[in-house]
Each structure stands twice: as structure tokens, then as C-alpha cells.
Coordinates of C-alpha atoms in Angstrom, one line a residue:
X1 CA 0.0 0.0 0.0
X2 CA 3.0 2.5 0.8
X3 CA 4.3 1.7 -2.5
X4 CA 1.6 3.2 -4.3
X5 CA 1.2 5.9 -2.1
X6 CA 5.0 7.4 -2.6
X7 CA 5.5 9.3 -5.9
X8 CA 8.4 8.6 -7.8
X9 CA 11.3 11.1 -7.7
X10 CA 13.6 9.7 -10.3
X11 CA 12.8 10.9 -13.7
X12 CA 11.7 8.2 -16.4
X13 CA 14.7 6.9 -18.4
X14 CA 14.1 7.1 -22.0
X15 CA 14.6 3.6 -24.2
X16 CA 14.9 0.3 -22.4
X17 CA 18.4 -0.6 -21.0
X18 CA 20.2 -3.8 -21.3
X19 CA 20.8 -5.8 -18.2
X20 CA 24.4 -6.7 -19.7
X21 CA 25.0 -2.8 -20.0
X22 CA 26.1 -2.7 -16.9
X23 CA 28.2 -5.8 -16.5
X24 CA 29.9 -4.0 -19.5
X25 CA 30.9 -0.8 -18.0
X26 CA 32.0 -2.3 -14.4
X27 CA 34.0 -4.9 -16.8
X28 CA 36.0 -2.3 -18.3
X29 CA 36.6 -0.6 -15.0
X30 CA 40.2 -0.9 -14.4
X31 CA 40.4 0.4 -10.8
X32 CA 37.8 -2.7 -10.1
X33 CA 39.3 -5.2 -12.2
X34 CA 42.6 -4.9 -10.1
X35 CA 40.7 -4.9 -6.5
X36 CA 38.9 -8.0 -8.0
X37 CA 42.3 -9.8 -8.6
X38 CA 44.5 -8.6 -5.9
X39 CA 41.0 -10.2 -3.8
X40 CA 41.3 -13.6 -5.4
X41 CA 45.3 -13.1 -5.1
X42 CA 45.2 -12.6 -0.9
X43 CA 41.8 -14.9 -0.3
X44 CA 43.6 -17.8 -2.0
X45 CA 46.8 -17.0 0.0
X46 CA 45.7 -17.1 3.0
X47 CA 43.6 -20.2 2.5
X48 CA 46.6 -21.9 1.1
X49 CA 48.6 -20.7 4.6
X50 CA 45.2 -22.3 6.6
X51 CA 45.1 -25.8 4.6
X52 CA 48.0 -26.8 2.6
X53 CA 50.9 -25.6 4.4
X54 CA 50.5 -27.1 7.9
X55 CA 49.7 -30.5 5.5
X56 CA 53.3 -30.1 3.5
X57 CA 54.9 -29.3 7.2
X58 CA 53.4 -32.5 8.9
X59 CA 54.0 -34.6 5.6
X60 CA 56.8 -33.9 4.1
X61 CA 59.1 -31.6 6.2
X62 CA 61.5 -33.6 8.6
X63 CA 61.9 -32.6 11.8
X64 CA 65.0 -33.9 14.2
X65 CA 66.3 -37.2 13.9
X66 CA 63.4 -39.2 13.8
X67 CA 62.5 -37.8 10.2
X68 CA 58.8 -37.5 11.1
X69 CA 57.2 -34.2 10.2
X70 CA 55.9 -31.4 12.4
X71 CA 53.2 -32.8 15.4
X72 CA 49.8 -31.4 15.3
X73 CA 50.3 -29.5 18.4
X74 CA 53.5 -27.8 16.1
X75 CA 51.9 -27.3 13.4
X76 CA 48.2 -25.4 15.6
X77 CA 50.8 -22.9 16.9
X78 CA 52.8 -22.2 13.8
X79 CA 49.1 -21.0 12.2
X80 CA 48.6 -19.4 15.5
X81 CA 51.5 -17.6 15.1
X82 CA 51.1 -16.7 11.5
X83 CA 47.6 -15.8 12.3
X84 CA 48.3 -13.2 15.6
X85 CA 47.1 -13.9 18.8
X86 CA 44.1 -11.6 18.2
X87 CA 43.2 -14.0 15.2
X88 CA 43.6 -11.5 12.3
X89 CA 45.4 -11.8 9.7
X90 CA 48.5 -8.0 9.6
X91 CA 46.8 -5.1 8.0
X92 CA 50.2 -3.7 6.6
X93 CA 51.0 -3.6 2.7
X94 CA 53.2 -4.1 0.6
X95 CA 56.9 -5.1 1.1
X96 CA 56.1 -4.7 5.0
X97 CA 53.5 -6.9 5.2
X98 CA 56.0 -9.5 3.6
X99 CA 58.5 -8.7 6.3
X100 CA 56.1 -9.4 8.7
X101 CA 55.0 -12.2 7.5
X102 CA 58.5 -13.5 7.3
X103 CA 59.6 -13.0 10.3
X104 CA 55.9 -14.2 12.3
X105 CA 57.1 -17.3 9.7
X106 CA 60.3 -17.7 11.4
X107 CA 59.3 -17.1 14.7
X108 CA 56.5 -19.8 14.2
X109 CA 59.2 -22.5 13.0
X110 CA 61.8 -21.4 15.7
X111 CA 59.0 -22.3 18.7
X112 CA 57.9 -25.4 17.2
X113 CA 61.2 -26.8 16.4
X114 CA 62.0 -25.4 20.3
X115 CA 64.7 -23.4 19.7

């Protein structure tokens, strides 16, 4: 009932447009087209740092002289590390988000292999 009682304020478009118009221009959008793929880039990062890399640690990276891999318990602080203690991944860019990275990454290894 309130939608027939509220005039329209936006003036009539003239012709009919295209649903696919619009896909169009935000396709050619280079500014969107680059958040888009540095999105995919990080997402896929970070879910290869949650899945894959504690697997290659515990599988295939030995550890002291019994040649077995990192233990579970390694391995769930090493992500905690990498992670933060608050759970998040850094906020920094760039080359010092790398850095940070790198040395949460040694920091991680150093404490699990108990050094």
C-alpha cells in the first residue's frame, strides 16, 4: 500500500536498458578489475597458509632425527602464530606486510622446532 502511495522522484529513463550494460561498463573498470584480482590473489593466500601448508609441514618436512614431520600441536601454533594472537590476519601492505610475514614465519618454525 506505501508503494503506491509514494510518488516517484527519479525521472523516467528514455529507451529500455540492457541488463548486460552494466556488467559492460564495471567490466572495463580498471580500478575494479585490479581490487577484484588482488582479492582472489590474498583470499587464495591465505587459505593456502590455513590448509595446505601445515599438510606439507606434517608430511613432508622432517623434523630432528626421527625424520617425522611437524606434530599437530606444532603445526596449531605455527598458524597461531602466523595468524596473531588476536586472530587477524596483519593489516600492513606491501613489502612490510611480507617482512612481517616472514619473520611471524620464522618465529613460528623457531617455537615449534624449540629453539
Amino acid at each position: 500500500m506505501i508503494y503506491w502511495a509514494i510518488a516517484e522522484t527519479l525521472p523516467e529513463q528514455p529507451g529500455e536498458s540492457n541488463f548486460f550494460e552494466g556488467w559492460g561498463v564495471a567490466l572495463r573498470d580498471l580500478n575494479l578489475l585490479t581490487y577484484v584480482a588482488v582479492n582472489i590473489f590474498f583470499t587464495s593466500y591465505l587459505a593456502q597458509m590455513q590448509s595446505t601448508l601445515p599438510v606439507y609441514f606434517n608430511q613432508f618436512v622432517s623434523v630432528g632425527a626421527s625424520g617425522a614431520g611437524f606434530s599437530e600441536a606444532a603445526l596449531s601454533i605455527f598458524v597461531y602464530r602466523l595468524r596473531g594472537a588476536d586472530g587477524a590476519v596483519s593489516a600492513a601492505a606491501g613489502s612490510t606486510a611480507q617482512a612481517v610475514a616472514t619473520a611471524k614465519g620464522a618465529n613460528a618454525i623457531s617455537l615449534c622446532l624449540g629453539n
